[in-house]
Short mmCIF file of N, CA, C and O in Angstrom, two decimals:
data_model
loop_
_atom_site.label_atom_id
_atom_site.label_comp_id
_atom_site.label_asym_id
_atom_site.label_seq_id
_atom_site.Cartn_x
_atom_site.Cartn_y
_atom_site.Cartn_z
N ILE C 1 -96.18 -112.29 -101.69
CA ILE C 1 -97.29 -111.39 -101.45
C ILE C 1 -96.84 -109.95 -101.55
O ILE C 1 -97.48 -109.16 -102.20
N LEU C 2 -95.70 -109.64 -100.88
CA LEU C 2 -95.29 -108.24 -100.81
C LEU C 2 -93.80 -108.12 -100.51
O LEU C 2 -93.30 -108.75 -99.58
N GLN C 3 -93.11 -107.29 -101.29
CA GLN C 3 -91.72 -106.93 -101.01
C GLN C 3 -91.77 -105.67 -100.17
O GLN C 3 -92.24 -104.63 -100.61
N LEU C 4 -91.30 -105.74 -98.92
CA LEU C 4 -91.40 -104.61 -98.00
C LEU C 4 -90.18 -103.70 -98.05
O LEU C 4 -90.27 -102.51 -97.78
N ALA C 5 -89.04 -104.26 -98.35
CA ALA C 5 -87.78 -103.53 -98.44
C ALA C 5 -86.86 -104.38 -99.31
O ALA C 5 -87.22 -105.49 -99.69
N SER C 6 -85.67 -103.87 -99.60
CA SER C 6 -84.78 -104.62 -100.48
C SER C 6 -84.43 -105.99 -99.90
O SER C 6 -84.15 -106.92 -100.65
N ARG C 7 -84.50 -106.11 -98.58
CA ARG C 7 -84.12 -107.38 -97.97
C ARG C 7 -85.25 -108.02 -97.14
O ARG C 7 -85.00 -108.99 -96.43
N CYS C 8 -86.46 -107.50 -97.23
CA CYS C 8 -87.58 -108.06 -96.45
C CYS C 8 -88.79 -108.25 -97.34
O CYS C 8 -89.11 -107.39 -98.17
N ARG C 9 -89.47 -109.38 -97.14
CA ARG C 9 -90.69 -109.65 -97.89
C ARG C 9 -91.60 -110.54 -97.05
O ARG C 9 -91.17 -111.17 -96.09
N VAL C 10 -92.88 -110.56 -97.46
CA VAL C 10 -93.86 -111.44 -96.86
C VAL C 10 -94.31 -112.41 -97.95
O VAL C 10 -94.64 -111.99 -99.06
N ILE C 11 -94.31 -113.69 -97.62
CA ILE C 11 -94.78 -114.71 -98.55
C ILE C 11 -95.81 -115.58 -97.84
O ILE C 11 -95.91 -115.57 -96.62
N ALA C 12 -96.55 -116.35 -98.63
CA ALA C 12 -97.38 -117.43 -98.09
C ALA C 12 -96.57 -118.71 -98.29
O ALA C 12 -95.94 -118.90 -99.34
N CYS C 13 -96.56 -119.57 -97.29
CA CYS C 13 -95.80 -120.81 -97.42
C CYS C 13 -96.42 -121.66 -98.53
O CYS C 13 -97.56 -121.46 -98.94
N LYS C 14 -95.67 -122.65 -99.00
CA LYS C 14 -96.11 -123.45 -100.14
C LYS C 14 -97.40 -124.20 -99.88
O LYS C 14 -98.16 -124.48 -100.79
N ASP C 15 -97.69 -124.51 -98.61
CA ASP C 15 -98.93 -125.21 -98.27
C ASP C 15 -100.06 -124.25 -97.89
O ASP C 15 -101.15 -124.68 -97.52
N ASN C 16 -99.78 -122.95 -97.96
CA ASN C 16 -100.75 -121.90 -97.67
C ASN C 16 -101.34 -122.03 -96.26
O ASN C 16 -102.54 -121.84 -96.06
N ILE C 17 -100.48 -122.37 -95.30
CA ILE C 17 -100.95 -122.48 -93.91
C ILE C 17 -100.38 -121.39 -93.01
O ILE C 17 -100.80 -121.25 -91.87
N GLN C 18 -99.44 -120.59 -93.55
CA GLN C 18 -98.89 -119.49 -92.76
C GLN C 18 -98.25 -118.45 -93.68
O GLN C 18 -97.83 -118.77 -94.80
N TRP C 19 -98.24 -117.21 -93.20
CA TRP C 19 -97.48 -116.16 -93.85
C TRP C 19 -96.12 -116.14 -93.20
O TRP C 19 -95.98 -116.38 -91.99
N ILE C 20 -95.10 -115.82 -93.97
CA ILE C 20 -93.74 -115.81 -93.46
C ILE C 20 -93.09 -114.47 -93.78
O ILE C 20 -93.09 -114.04 -94.94
N LEU C 21 -92.55 -113.82 -92.75
CA LEU C 21 -91.73 -112.62 -92.94
C LEU C 21 -90.31 -113.12 -93.14
O LEU C 21 -89.75 -113.79 -92.28
N GLN C 22 -89.75 -112.83 -94.31
CA GLN C 22 -88.42 -113.30 -94.65
C GLN C 22 -87.44 -112.14 -94.79
O GLN C 22 -87.83 -111.03 -95.14
N LYS C 23 -86.18 -112.46 -94.54
CA LYS C 23 -85.10 -111.50 -94.74
C LYS C 23 -84.03 -112.14 -95.61
O LYS C 23 -83.67 -113.29 -95.41
N ARG C 24 -83.56 -111.38 -96.60
CA ARG C 24 -82.48 -111.86 -97.46
C ARG C 24 -81.16 -111.69 -96.74
O ARG C 24 -80.90 -110.66 -96.13
N GLU C 25 -80.32 -112.70 -96.83
CA GLU C 25 -79.06 -112.69 -96.10
C GLU C 25 -78.02 -111.74 -96.68
O GLU C 25 -77.12 -111.31 -95.97
N ALA C 26 -78.12 -111.38 -97.95
CA ALA C 26 -77.14 -110.49 -98.59
C ALA C 26 -77.84 -109.26 -99.12
O ALA C 26 -79.01 -109.29 -99.49
N GLU C 27 -77.10 -108.16 -99.17
CA GLU C 27 -77.63 -106.93 -99.76
C GLU C 27 -77.67 -107.04 -101.27
O GLU C 27 -76.73 -107.57 -101.87
N PRO C 28 -78.75 -106.57 -101.91
CA PRO C 28 -78.75 -106.52 -103.37
C PRO C 28 -77.60 -105.63 -103.83
O PRO C 28 -77.24 -104.70 -103.11
N PRO C 29 -77.01 -105.84 -104.96
CA PRO C 29 -77.42 -106.75 -106.03
C PRO C 29 -76.94 -108.18 -105.84
O PRO C 29 -77.14 -109.01 -106.71
N HIS C 30 -76.30 -108.49 -104.74
CA HIS C 30 -75.83 -109.85 -104.52
C HIS C 30 -77.00 -110.77 -104.21
O HIS C 30 -77.95 -110.37 -103.56
N ASP C 31 -76.88 -111.99 -104.69
CA ASP C 31 -77.89 -112.98 -104.37
C ASP C 31 -77.65 -113.46 -102.95
O ASP C 31 -76.53 -113.59 -102.51
N GLY C 32 -78.69 -113.70 -102.27
CA GLY C 32 -78.61 -114.24 -100.92
C GLY C 32 -79.85 -115.06 -100.66
O GLY C 32 -80.90 -114.81 -101.24
N ASP C 33 -79.74 -116.02 -99.80
CA ASP C 33 -80.89 -116.84 -99.46
C ASP C 33 -81.87 -116.05 -98.62
O ASP C 33 -81.49 -115.24 -97.78
N TRP C 34 -83.16 -116.31 -98.85
CA TRP C 34 -84.21 -115.75 -98.01
C TRP C 34 -84.39 -116.67 -96.82
O TRP C 34 -84.48 -117.88 -96.96
N ARG C 35 -84.44 -116.09 -95.63
CA ARG C 35 -84.60 -116.85 -94.39
C ARG C 35 -85.85 -116.37 -93.66
O ARG C 35 -86.08 -115.17 -93.53
N GLY C 36 -86.64 -117.33 -93.20
CA GLY C 36 -87.82 -117.00 -92.42
C GLY C 36 -87.42 -116.41 -91.07
O GLY C 36 -86.57 -116.96 -90.38
N LYS C 37 -88.03 -115.29 -90.72
CA LYS C 37 -87.74 -114.63 -89.44
C LYS C 37 -88.94 -114.71 -88.50
O LYS C 37 -88.78 -114.80 -87.29
N SER C 38 -90.14 -114.66 -89.05
CA SER C 38 -91.37 -114.74 -88.25
C SER C 38 -92.44 -115.44 -89.07
O SER C 38 -92.46 -115.33 -90.30
N TYR C 39 -93.35 -116.11 -88.37
CA TYR C 39 -94.37 -116.93 -89.01
C TYR C 39 -95.72 -116.58 -88.42
O TYR C 39 -95.85 -116.43 -87.20
N PHE C 40 -96.75 -116.46 -89.28
CA PHE C 40 -98.05 -115.95 -88.83
C PHE C 40 -99.20 -116.72 -89.47
O PHE C 40 -99.13 -117.08 -90.64
N VAL C 41 -100.27 -116.90 -88.72
CA VAL C 41 -101.54 -117.37 -89.28
C VAL C 41 -102.59 -116.27 -89.16
O VAL C 41 -103.64 -116.34 -89.78
N CYS C 42 -102.29 -115.24 -88.39
CA CYS C 42 -103.21 -114.14 -88.11
C CYS C 42 -102.68 -112.84 -88.73
O CYS C 42 -101.53 -112.45 -88.49
N LYS C 43 -103.52 -112.18 -89.52
CA LYS C 43 -103.13 -110.92 -90.17
C LYS C 43 -102.76 -109.86 -89.14
O LYS C 43 -101.79 -109.11 -89.33
N GLU C 44 -103.47 -109.78 -88.04
CA GLU C 44 -103.21 -108.77 -87.02
C GLU C 44 -101.77 -108.87 -86.49
O GLU C 44 -101.08 -107.87 -86.35
N SER C 45 -101.32 -110.08 -86.23
CA SER C 45 -99.95 -110.27 -85.74
C SER C 45 -98.93 -109.93 -86.81
O SER C 45 -97.90 -109.31 -86.53
N LEU C 46 -99.20 -110.30 -88.05
CA LEU C 46 -98.31 -109.99 -89.16
C LEU C 46 -98.13 -108.48 -89.28
O LEU C 46 -97.00 -107.97 -89.36
N ILE C 47 -99.21 -107.74 -89.25
CA ILE C 47 -99.14 -106.28 -89.37
C ILE C 47 -98.43 -105.68 -88.17
O ILE C 47 -97.61 -104.76 -88.32
N ARG C 48 -98.71 -106.16 -86.99
CA ARG C 48 -98.07 -105.64 -85.77
C ARG C 48 -96.55 -105.81 -85.83
O ARG C 48 -95.79 -104.87 -85.58
N VAL C 49 -96.08 -107.00 -86.22
CA VAL C 49 -94.64 -107.25 -86.27
C VAL C 49 -93.98 -106.44 -87.39
O VAL C 49 -92.93 -105.84 -87.17
N CYS C 50 -94.60 -106.41 -88.55
CA CYS C 50 -94.03 -105.60 -89.65
C CYS C 50 -93.96 -104.13 -89.25
O CYS C 50 -92.97 -103.45 -89.54
N GLY C 51 -94.98 -103.64 -88.58
CA GLY C 51 -94.99 -102.26 -88.11
C GLY C 51 -93.90 -102.00 -87.08
O GLY C 51 -93.22 -100.97 -87.14
N SER C 52 -93.71 -102.93 -86.15
CA SER C 52 -92.69 -102.75 -85.12
C SER C 52 -91.28 -102.77 -85.71
O SER C 52 -90.36 -102.19 -85.15
N ARG C 53 -91.13 -103.41 -86.86
CA ARG C 53 -89.83 -103.43 -87.55
C ARG C 53 -89.70 -102.30 -88.56
O ARG C 53 -88.79 -102.27 -89.37
N ARG C 54 -90.66 -101.39 -88.52
CA ARG C 54 -90.69 -100.21 -89.40
C ARG C 54 -90.68 -100.58 -90.88
O ARG C 54 -90.03 -99.93 -91.70
N LEU C 55 -91.42 -101.62 -91.20
CA LEU C 55 -91.52 -102.07 -92.59
C LEU C 55 -92.79 -101.58 -93.28
O LEU C 55 -92.98 -101.86 -94.45
N LEU C 56 -93.64 -100.87 -92.56
CA LEU C 56 -94.92 -100.43 -93.13
C LEU C 56 -95.01 -98.91 -93.22
O LEU C 56 -96.09 -98.35 -93.07
N LEU C 57 -93.90 -98.26 -93.48
CA LEU C 57 -93.91 -96.80 -93.62
C LEU C 57 -94.63 -96.39 -94.91
O LEU C 57 -95.17 -95.29 -94.98
N ASP C 58 -94.64 -97.24 -95.90
CA ASP C 58 -95.33 -96.98 -97.16
C ASP C 58 -96.80 -97.36 -97.00
O ASP C 58 -97.11 -98.53 -96.72
N PRO C 59 -97.73 -96.41 -97.16
CA PRO C 59 -99.15 -96.71 -97.01
C PRO C 59 -99.65 -97.80 -97.96
O PRO C 59 -100.55 -98.56 -97.63
N GLU C 60 -99.04 -97.90 -99.13
CA GLU C 60 -99.45 -98.95 -100.08
C GLU C 60 -99.09 -100.34 -99.55
O GLU C 60 -99.85 -101.30 -99.74
N ALA C 61 -97.94 -100.47 -98.91
CA ALA C 61 -97.55 -101.75 -98.33
C ALA C 61 -98.52 -102.15 -97.23
O ALA C 61 -98.97 -103.29 -97.16
N ARG C 62 -98.87 -101.20 -96.37
CA ARG C 62 -99.84 -101.48 -95.31
C ARG C 62 -101.18 -101.90 -95.92
O ARG C 62 -101.83 -102.83 -95.44
N ALA C 63 -101.60 -101.22 -96.97
CA ALA C 63 -102.89 -101.53 -97.62
C ALA C 63 -102.90 -102.96 -98.16
O ALA C 63 -103.93 -103.65 -98.07
N VAL C 64 -101.78 -103.43 -98.71
CA VAL C 64 -101.72 -104.80 -99.22
C VAL C 64 -101.93 -105.79 -98.08
O VAL C 64 -102.70 -106.74 -98.20
N LEU C 65 -101.28 -105.55 -96.95
CA LEU C 65 -101.44 -106.46 -95.81
C LEU C 65 -102.83 -106.34 -95.21
O LEU C 65 -103.42 -107.34 -94.80
N GLU C 66 -103.38 -105.14 -95.14
CA GLU C 66 -104.73 -104.96 -94.61
C GLU C 66 -105.77 -105.68 -95.45
O GLU C 66 -106.81 -106.09 -94.94
N ALA C 67 -105.48 -105.87 -96.74
CA ALA C 67 -106.43 -106.54 -97.63
C ALA C 67 -106.43 -108.07 -97.46
O ALA C 67 -107.31 -108.75 -97.99
N LEU C 68 -105.46 -108.60 -96.73
CA LEU C 68 -105.42 -110.04 -96.50
C LEU C 68 -106.59 -110.46 -95.61
O LEU C 68 -107.11 -109.65 -94.84
N PRO C 69 -106.99 -111.73 -95.68
CA PRO C 69 -108.04 -112.21 -94.76
C PRO C 69 -107.52 -112.19 -93.32
O PRO C 69 -106.30 -112.15 -93.10
N ALA C 70 -108.41 -112.22 -92.36
CA ALA C 70 -108.02 -112.16 -90.95
C ALA C 70 -107.10 -113.32 -90.57
O ALA C 70 -106.18 -113.17 -89.76
N ARG C 71 -107.32 -114.48 -91.17
CA ARG C 71 -106.49 -115.67 -90.91
C ARG C 71 -106.15 -116.30 -92.26
O ARG C 71 -106.98 -116.31 -93.17
N ILE C 72 -104.96 -116.84 -92.39
CA ILE C 72 -104.52 -117.35 -93.69
C ILE C 72 -105.39 -118.49 -94.19
O ILE C 72 -105.62 -118.60 -95.39
N HIS C 73 -105.94 -119.30 -93.31
CA HIS C 73 -106.76 -120.41 -93.79
C HIS C 73 -108.04 -119.93 -94.47
O HIS C 73 -108.73 -120.69 -95.13
N GLN C 74 -108.33 -118.63 -94.36
CA GLN C 74 -109.50 -118.06 -95.03
C GLN C 74 -109.18 -117.58 -96.44
O GLN C 74 -110.06 -117.19 -97.17
N SER C 75 -107.89 -117.66 -96.83
CA SER C 75 -107.50 -117.22 -98.17
C SER C 75 -107.66 -118.38 -99.15
O SER C 75 -107.70 -119.53 -98.79
N LYS C 76 -107.74 -118.00 -100.41
CA LYS C 76 -107.86 -119.01 -101.46
C LYS C 76 -106.52 -119.62 -101.75
O LYS C 76 -105.51 -118.95 -101.74
N LYS C 77 -106.49 -120.90 -102.04
CA LYS C 77 -105.24 -121.59 -102.36
C LYS C 77 -104.87 -121.41 -103.80
O LYS C 77 -105.65 -121.16 -104.63
#
């Protein structure tokens, strides 16, 4: 859905039942596995946690998350 920083991103899980805030284990340019750090079904919680981790300093990143449905089950598969 959105790359928030070089090592942080938000994805929808493969079954589209939750959004996942992931962190890459290694700094680019090295490859590293992405690990889930937080899991959300509610957009409000996703935005709150990303904001508290200072990942939404870019207004465009915030706008992408604000455009999500209130709950993931309301999104199209």
